[in-house]
Amino acid sequence: MKSQEDQPLTLVQLRENANLTQMKLAIAVGVSITTISDWENGKAEPRLKHVRLLVEILGCSFEDLSQAFEQAKRRS
């Protein structure tokens, strides 16, 4: 069994690590708060243009972001 340290970060954790609220991230990316919530809950995935912005804004790698979305989908 994997330890918690081995688990990929969630999108919520990536956002919180960047000291952003859902509202601030939504404004920075140009989407609604509902869209951010849907991404965090695995109900939707961002378009490529949004992925590029998220990597920049959250200061994470594409791999970290991809793993966060995969984890959200599994939890939904």
PDB file of C-alpha atoms in Angstrom, residues 29 44-56:
ATOM      1  CA  VAL A  29      -7.764  31.144 -15.857  1.00  0.00           C
ATOM      2  CA  ALA A  44     -15.018  17.924 -16.140  1.00  0.00           C
ATOM      3  CA  GLU A  45     -11.559  18.329 -17.625  1.00  0.00           C
ATOM      4  CA  PRO A  46      -9.985  21.557 -18.824  1.00  0.00           C
ATOM      5  CA  ARG A  47      -9.231  22.376 -22.429  1.00  0.00           C
ATOM      6  CA  LEU A  48      -5.593  22.455 -23.488  1.00  0.00           C
ATOM      7  CA  LYS A  49      -5.420  26.256 -23.309  1.00  0.00           C
ATOM      8  CA  HIS A  50      -6.582  26.055 -19.688  1.00  0.00           C
ATOM      9  CA  VAL A  51      -4.098  23.279 -18.875  1.00  0.00           C
ATOM     10  CA  ARG A  52      -1.248  25.504 -20.046  1.00  0.00           C
ATOM     11  CA  LEU A  53      -2.503  28.350 -17.853  1.00  0.00           C
ATOM     12  CA  LEU A  54      -2.989  26.052 -14.859  1.00  0.00           C
ATOM     13  CA  VAL A  55       0.587  24.765 -15.101  1.00  0.00           C
ATOM     14  CA  GLU A  56       1.846  28.359 -15.136  1.00  0.00           C
TER      15      GLU A  56
END
